[in-house]
Amino acid sequence: MKKLSRTINWSMLSQDELDSKDLMLVNAAKEATKGSWSPYSGFSVGAALLLDDGTVVTGSNQENAAYPSGLCAERTALFAAGHSHPGKAVTALAIAARNEKGYTAQPITPCGACRQVLAETEQRGGKPIRYILYGTEGTMIIEGGTDAILPFCFGADSMK
Ligand code: THU
């Protein structure tokens, strides 16, 4: 028997420790929460993607009375980028979320379904995605790509 383990690294930064590119993307994610249609959860999520040509593509969660028909902010942004900027790699994703009290104190991380789409987006782009997850008490930065948040991922290669 062989026992294996892995380590996940991340950083927590205060607002004034963010570099200007990360801050720009966080601000774009915060702004994107304004486009959220979330009357059922009352939870407005904004996502901002940075593409390798410098383009920023944003998205927000879009809910529906038939709950499963809605879509998270991350996939709204990812599919918009895939459609409008085909062939451009996604190099970073910022997320911000707010409820009736304001922005969440702790960062939120993408749900499992969004992680799966992020994994394939990253594989297609060939560049690791940097995660910048905003909370009022600190912003979480995850470098090194989607493997950190979705280890043992199923993907196209799994079928070979
Ligand atoms: N949501 C997102 O948009 N992104 C996440 O990372 C987590 C959850 C949305 C889905 C739903 O509209 C609301 O937040 C509550 O789950």
PDB file of C-alpha atoms and ligand atoms in Angstrom:
ATOM      1  CA  MET A   1       0.000   0.000   0.000  1.00  0.00           C
ATOM      2  CA  LYS A   2       1.129   3.521  -0.784  1.00  0.00           C
ATOM      3  CA  LYS A   3      -0.232   6.512   1.131  1.00  0.00           C
ATOM      4  CA  LEU A   4      -0.163   9.808  -0.686  1.00  0.00           C
ATOM      5  CA  SER A   5      -1.061  13.332   0.309  1.00  0.00           C
ATOM      6  CA  ARG A   6      -1.170  16.770  -1.144  1.00  0.00           C
ATOM      7  CA  THR A   7      -0.931  20.332   0.105  1.00  0.00           C
ATOM      8  CA  ILE A   8      -3.019  23.295  -0.946  1.00  0.00           C
ATOM      9  CA  ASN A   9      -1.548  26.777  -0.556  1.00  0.00           C
ATOM     10  CA  TRP A  10      -3.438  30.041  -0.470  1.00  0.00           C
ATOM     11  CA  SER A  11      -2.978  33.557   0.863  1.00  0.00           C
ATOM     12  CA  MET A  12      -5.278  35.909   2.723  1.00  0.00           C
ATOM     13  CA  LEU A  13      -4.719  39.558   1.901  1.00  0.00           C
ATOM     14  CA  SER A  14      -6.177  42.741   3.304  1.00  0.00           C
ATOM     15  CA  GLN A  15      -7.615  45.247   0.821  1.00  0.00           C
ATOM     16  CA  ASP A  16      -4.482  47.412   0.872  1.00  0.00           C
ATOM     17  CA  GLU A  17      -2.251  44.402   0.165  1.00  0.00           C
ATOM     18  CA  LEU A  18      -3.918  43.614  -3.183  1.00  0.00           C
ATOM     19  CA  ASP A  19      -1.912  44.540  -6.262  1.00  0.00           C
ATOM     20  CA  SER A  20      -3.543  46.877  -8.758  1.00  0.00           C
ATOM     21  CA  LYS A  21      -4.514  44.135 -11.242  1.00  0.00           C
ATOM     22  CA  ASP A  22      -6.190  42.022  -8.561  1.00  0.00           C
ATOM     23  CA  LEU A  23      -7.930  45.078  -7.127  1.00  0.00           C
ATOM     24  CA  MET A  24      -9.225  46.031 -10.578  1.00  0.00           C
ATOM     25  CA  LEU A  25     -10.670  42.534 -11.026  1.00  0.00           C
ATOM     26  CA  VAL A  26     -12.214  42.503  -7.530  1.00  0.00           C
ATOM     27  CA  ASN A  27     -13.853  45.852  -8.263  1.00  0.00           C
ATOM     28  CA  ALA A  28     -15.203  44.460 -11.539  1.00  0.00           C
ATOM     29  CA  ALA A  29     -16.654  41.461  -9.646  1.00  0.00           C
ATOM     30  CA  LYS A  30     -18.252  43.767  -7.064  1.00  0.00           C
ATOM     31  CA  GLU A  31     -19.734  45.896  -9.837  1.00  0.00           C
ATOM     32  CA  ALA A  32     -21.019  42.729 -11.545  1.00  0.00           C
ATOM     33  CA  THR A  33     -23.134  41.841  -8.481  1.00  0.00           C
ATOM     34  CA  LYS A  34     -25.418  44.683  -9.604  1.00  0.00           C
ATOM     35  CA  GLY A  35     -26.484  42.607 -12.619  1.00  0.00           C
ATOM     36  CA  SER A  36     -27.568  39.672 -10.450  1.00  0.00           C
ATOM     37  CA  TRP A  37     -31.134  38.400 -10.727  1.00  0.00           C
ATOM     38  CA  SER A  38     -31.498  36.662  -7.384  1.00  0.00           C
ATOM     39  CA  PRO A  39     -34.976  37.253  -5.940  1.00  0.00           C
ATOM     40  CA  TYR A  40     -35.123  33.702  -4.539  1.00  0.00           C
ATOM     41  CA  SER A  41     -31.867  33.520  -2.615  1.00  0.00           C
ATOM     42  CA  GLY A  42     -31.281  37.228  -2.008  1.00  0.00           C
ATOM     43  CA  PHE A  43     -27.621  36.450  -2.674  1.00  0.00           C
ATOM     44  CA  SER A  44     -25.977  38.507  -5.417  1.00  0.00           C
ATOM     45  CA  VAL A  45     -22.783  37.063  -6.845  1.00  0.00           C
ATOM     46  CA  GLY A  46     -20.435  38.766  -9.302  1.00  0.00           C
ATOM     47  CA  ALA A  47     -17.610  37.157 -11.254  1.00  0.00           C
ATOM     48  CA  ALA A  48     -14.907  38.880 -13.297  1.00  0.00           C
ATOM     49  CA  LEU A  49     -12.622  36.978 -15.639  1.00  0.00           C
ATOM     50  CA  LEU A  50      -9.334  38.265 -16.974  1.00  0.00           C
ATOM     51  CA  LEU A  51      -8.425  36.991 -20.434  1.00  0.00           C
ATOM     52  CA  ASP A  52      -4.863  36.732 -21.698  1.00  0.00           C
ATOM     53  CA  ASP A  53      -5.335  39.737 -23.988  1.00  0.00           C
ATOM     54  CA  GLY A  54      -6.341  41.884 -20.987  1.00  0.00           C
ATOM     55  CA  THR A  55     -10.079  41.762 -21.653  1.00  0.00           C
ATOM     56  CA  VAL A  56     -12.325  41.578 -18.580  1.00  0.00           C
ATOM     57  CA  VAL A  57     -15.567  39.592 -18.900  1.00  0.00           C
ATOM     58  CA  THR A  58     -18.085  39.733 -16.074  1.00  0.00           C
ATOM     59  CA  GLY A  59     -21.136  37.735 -15.057  1.00  0.00           C
ATOM     60  CA  SER A  60     -23.634  37.492 -12.237  1.00  0.00           C
ATOM     61  CA  ASN A  61     -25.966  34.806 -10.957  1.00  0.00           C
ATOM     62  CA  GLN A  62     -29.255  34.540 -12.826  1.00  0.00           C
ATOM     63  CA  GLU A  63     -31.996  32.741 -10.941  1.00  0.00           C
ATOM     64  CA  ASN A  64     -35.330  31.339 -12.084  1.00  0.00           C
ATOM     65  CA  ALA A  65     -38.584  30.352 -10.394  1.00  0.00           C
ATOM     66  CA  ALA A  66     -37.751  26.849 -11.616  1.00  0.00           C
ATOM     67  CA  TYR A  67     -34.665  26.873  -9.396  1.00  0.00           C
ATOM     68  CA  PRO A  68     -32.325  24.474 -11.284  1.00  0.00           C
ATOM     69  CA  SER A  69     -32.774  26.557 -14.434  1.00  0.00           C
ATOM     70  CA  GLY A  70     -30.717  29.386 -12.931  1.00  0.00           C
ATOM     71  CA  LEU A  71     -26.979  29.795 -13.362  1.00  0.00           C
ATOM     72  CA  CYS A  72     -24.099  30.869 -11.127  1.00  0.00           C
ATOM     73  CA  ALA A  73     -22.141  34.062 -11.754  1.00  0.00           C
ATOM     74  CA  GLU A  74     -18.990  32.133 -12.636  1.00  0.00           C
ATOM     75  CA  ARG A  75     -20.547  30.062 -15.406  1.00  0.00           C
ATOM     76  CA  THR A  76     -22.470  33.065 -16.719  1.00  0.00           C
ATOM     77  CA  ALA A  77     -19.099  34.818 -17.163  1.00  0.00           C
ATOM     78  CA  LEU A  78     -17.266  31.721 -18.437  1.00  0.00           C
ATOM     79  CA  PHE A  79     -19.827  30.933 -21.113  1.00  0.00           C
ATOM     80  CA  ALA A  80     -20.036  34.586 -22.164  1.00  0.00           C
ATOM     81  CA  ALA A  81     -16.238  34.658 -22.535  1.00  0.00           C
ATOM     82  CA  GLY A  82     -16.227  31.368 -24.437  1.00  0.00           C
ATOM     83  CA  HIS A  83     -18.797  32.750 -26.821  1.00  0.00           C
ATOM     84  CA  SER A  84     -17.505  36.308 -27.286  1.00  0.00           C
ATOM     85  CA  HIS A  85     -13.759  35.663 -27.042  1.00  0.00           C
ATOM     86  CA  PRO A  86     -13.156  32.167 -28.413  1.00  0.00           C
ATOM     87  CA  GLY A  87      -9.562  30.995 -28.156  1.00  0.00           C
ATOM     88  CA  LYS A  88      -8.603  33.475 -25.434  1.00  0.00           C
ATOM     89  CA  ALA A  89      -7.269  31.879 -22.263  1.00  0.00           C
ATOM     90  CA  VAL A  90      -8.779  32.807 -18.903  1.00  0.00           C
ATOM     91  CA  THR A  91      -5.922  33.767 -16.579  1.00  0.00           C
ATOM     92  CA  ALA A  92      -7.769  35.001 -13.481  1.00  0.00           C
ATOM     93  CA  LEU A  93     -11.172  34.948 -11.835  1.00  0.00           C
ATOM     94  CA  ALA A  94     -12.386  37.312  -9.123  1.00  0.00           C
ATOM     95  CA  ILE A  95     -15.595  36.649  -7.185  1.00  0.00           C
ATOM     96  CA  ALA A  96     -17.570  38.894  -4.831  1.00  0.00           C
ATOM     97  CA  ALA A  97     -20.938  38.235  -3.225  1.00  0.00           C
ATOM     98  CA  ARG A  98     -23.381  40.164  -1.116  1.00  0.00           C
ATOM     99  CA  ASN A  99     -26.534  39.448   0.856  1.00  0.00           C
ATOM    100  CA  GLU A 100     -28.981  41.856   2.482  1.00  0.00           C
ATOM    101  CA  LYS A 101     -26.272  42.908   4.959  1.00  0.00           C
ATOM    102  CA  GLY A 102     -23.664  43.721   2.314  1.00  0.00           C
ATOM    103  CA  TYR A 103     -20.597  41.945   0.953  1.00  0.00           C
ATOM    104  CA  THR A 104     -19.777  38.705   2.697  1.00  0.00           C
ATOM    105  CA  ALA A 105     -17.117  38.864   5.381  1.00  0.00           C
ATOM    106  CA  GLN A 106     -15.571  35.624   4.142  1.00  0.00           C
ATOM    107  CA  PRO A 107     -14.806  34.965   0.474  1.00  0.00           C
ATOM    108  CA  ILE A 108     -17.039  32.558  -1.387  1.00  0.00           C
ATOM    109  CA  THR A 109     -15.533  29.836  -3.541  1.00  0.00           C
ATOM    110  CA  PRO A 110     -17.016  28.469  -6.792  1.00  0.00           C
ATOM    111  CA  CYS A 111     -19.553  25.635  -6.488  1.00  0.00           C
ATOM    112  CA  GLY A 112     -18.676  22.154  -7.718  1.00  0.00           C
ATOM    113  CA  ALA A 113     -20.375  22.532 -11.111  1.00  0.00           C
ATOM    114  CA  CYS A 114     -18.524  25.799 -11.759  1.00  0.00           C
ATOM    115  CA  ARG A 115     -15.237  24.170 -10.745  1.00  0.00           C
ATOM    116  CA  GLN A 116     -15.812  21.500 -13.364  1.00  0.00           C
ATOM    117  CA  VAL A 117     -16.335  24.162 -16.050  1.00  0.00           C
ATOM    118  CA  LEU A 118     -13.323  26.088 -14.761  1.00  0.00           C
ATOM    119  CA  ALA A 119     -11.179  22.950 -15.059  1.00  0.00           C
ATOM    120  CA  GLU A 120     -12.065  22.514 -18.716  1.00  0.00           C
ATOM    121  CA  THR A 121     -11.684  26.250 -19.422  1.00  0.00           C
ATOM    122  CA  GLU A 122      -8.207  26.097 -17.909  1.00  0.00           C
ATOM    123  CA  GLN A 123      -7.300  23.000 -19.877  1.00  0.00           C
ATOM    124  CA  ARG A 124      -8.438  24.658 -23.111  1.00  0.00           C
ATOM    125  CA  GLY A 125      -6.565  27.871 -22.344  1.00  0.00           C
ATOM    126  CA  GLY A 126      -3.380  26.120 -21.278  1.00  0.00           C
ATOM    127  CA  LYS A 127      -2.707  28.653 -18.499  1.00  0.00           C
ATOM    128  CA  PRO A 128      -3.361  28.330 -14.765  1.00  0.00           C
ATOM    129  CA  ILE A 129      -6.261  30.421 -13.488  1.00  0.00           C
ATOM    130  CA  ARG A 130      -5.491  32.721 -10.564  1.00  0.00           C
ATOM    131  CA  TYR A 131      -8.359  32.946  -8.049  1.00  0.00           C
ATOM    132  CA  ILE A 132      -9.066  36.219  -6.247  1.00  0.00           C
ATOM    133  CA  LEU A 133     -11.947  35.659  -3.842  1.00  0.00           C
ATOM    134  CA  TYR A 134     -13.167  38.760  -2.094  1.00  0.00           C
ATOM    135  CA  GLY A 135     -14.464  39.088   1.460  1.00  0.00           C
ATOM    136  CA  THR A 136     -14.633  42.227   3.576  1.00  0.00           C
ATOM    137  CA  GLU A 137     -12.381  40.569   6.178  1.00  0.00           C
ATOM    138  CA  GLY A 138      -9.839  39.455   3.606  1.00  0.00           C
ATOM    139  CA  THR A 139      -9.297  38.380   0.023  1.00  0.00           C
ATOM    140  CA  MET A 140      -8.216  34.827  -0.658  1.00  0.00           C
ATOM    141  CA  ILE A 141      -5.680  34.331  -3.440  1.00  0.00           C
ATOM    142  CA  ILE A 142      -5.156  30.874  -4.881  1.00  0.00           C
ATOM    143  CA  GLU A 143      -2.357  30.539  -7.379  1.00  0.00           C
ATOM    144  CA  GLY A 144      -1.337  27.549  -9.398  1.00  0.00           C
ATOM    145  CA  GLY A 145      -4.657  26.783 -11.007  1.00  0.00           C
ATOM    146  CA  THR A 146      -7.903  24.908 -10.640  1.00  0.00           C
ATOM    147  CA  ASP A 147      -6.325  21.671  -9.431  1.00  0.00           C
ATOM    148  CA  ALA A 148      -6.094  23.307  -5.997  1.00  0.00           C
ATOM    149  CA  ILE A 149      -9.881  23.608  -5.785  1.00  0.00           C
ATOM    150  CA  LEU A 150     -10.829  20.536  -7.817  1.00  0.00           C
ATOM    151  CA  PRO A 151      -8.307  17.768  -7.292  1.00  0.00           C
ATOM    152  CA  PHE A 152      -8.776  14.416  -9.067  1.00  0.00           C
ATOM    153  CA  CYS A 153     -10.887  16.159 -11.688  1.00  0.00           C
ATOM    154  CA  PHE A 154     -12.649  14.250 -14.425  1.00  0.00           C
ATOM    155  CA  GLY A 155     -11.805  15.691 -17.835  1.00  0.00           C
ATOM    156  CA  ALA A 156     -11.463  14.903 -21.507  1.00  0.00           C
ATOM    157  CA  ASP A 157      -8.165  13.080 -20.855  1.00  0.00           C
ATOM    158  CA  SER A 158      -9.913  10.699 -18.449  1.00  0.00           C
ATOM    159  CA  MET A 159     -11.686   9.079 -21.388  1.00  0.00           C
ATOM    160  CA  LYS A 160      -8.530   8.182 -23.293  1.00  0.00           C
TER     161      LYS A 160
HETATM  162  N1  THU B   1     -23.958  31.214  -6.580  1.00  0.00           N
HETATM  163  C1  THU B   1     -23.087  31.732  -7.490  1.00  0.00           C
HETATM  164  O1  THU B   1     -23.468  32.474  -8.401  1.00  0.00           O
HETATM  165  N2  THU B   1     -21.781  31.399  -7.350  1.00  0.00           N
HETATM  166  C2  THU B   1     -21.251  30.649  -6.346  1.00  0.00           C
HETATM  167  O2  THU B   1     -20.040  30.446  -6.307  1.00  0.00           O
HETATM  168  C3  THU B   1     -22.134  30.094  -5.332  1.00  0.00           C
HETATM  169  C4  THU B   1     -23.584  30.306  -5.521  1.00  0.00           C
HETATM  170  C5  THU B   1     -25.362  31.616  -6.679  1.00  0.00           C
HETATM  171  C6  THU B   1     -26.327  30.550  -7.099  1.00  0.00           C
HETATM  172  C7  THU B   1     -27.624  31.069  -6.517  1.00  0.00           C
HETATM  173  O3  THU B   1     -28.172  32.015  -7.415  1.00  0.00           O
HETATM  174  C8  THU B   1     -27.192  31.803  -5.261  1.00  0.00           C
HETATM  175  O4  THU B   1     -25.809  32.069  -5.418  1.00  0.00           O
HETATM  176  C9  THU B   1     -27.423  31.027  -3.976  1.00  0.00           C
HETATM  177  O5  THU B   1     -26.836  29.772  -4.050  1.00  0.00           O
END
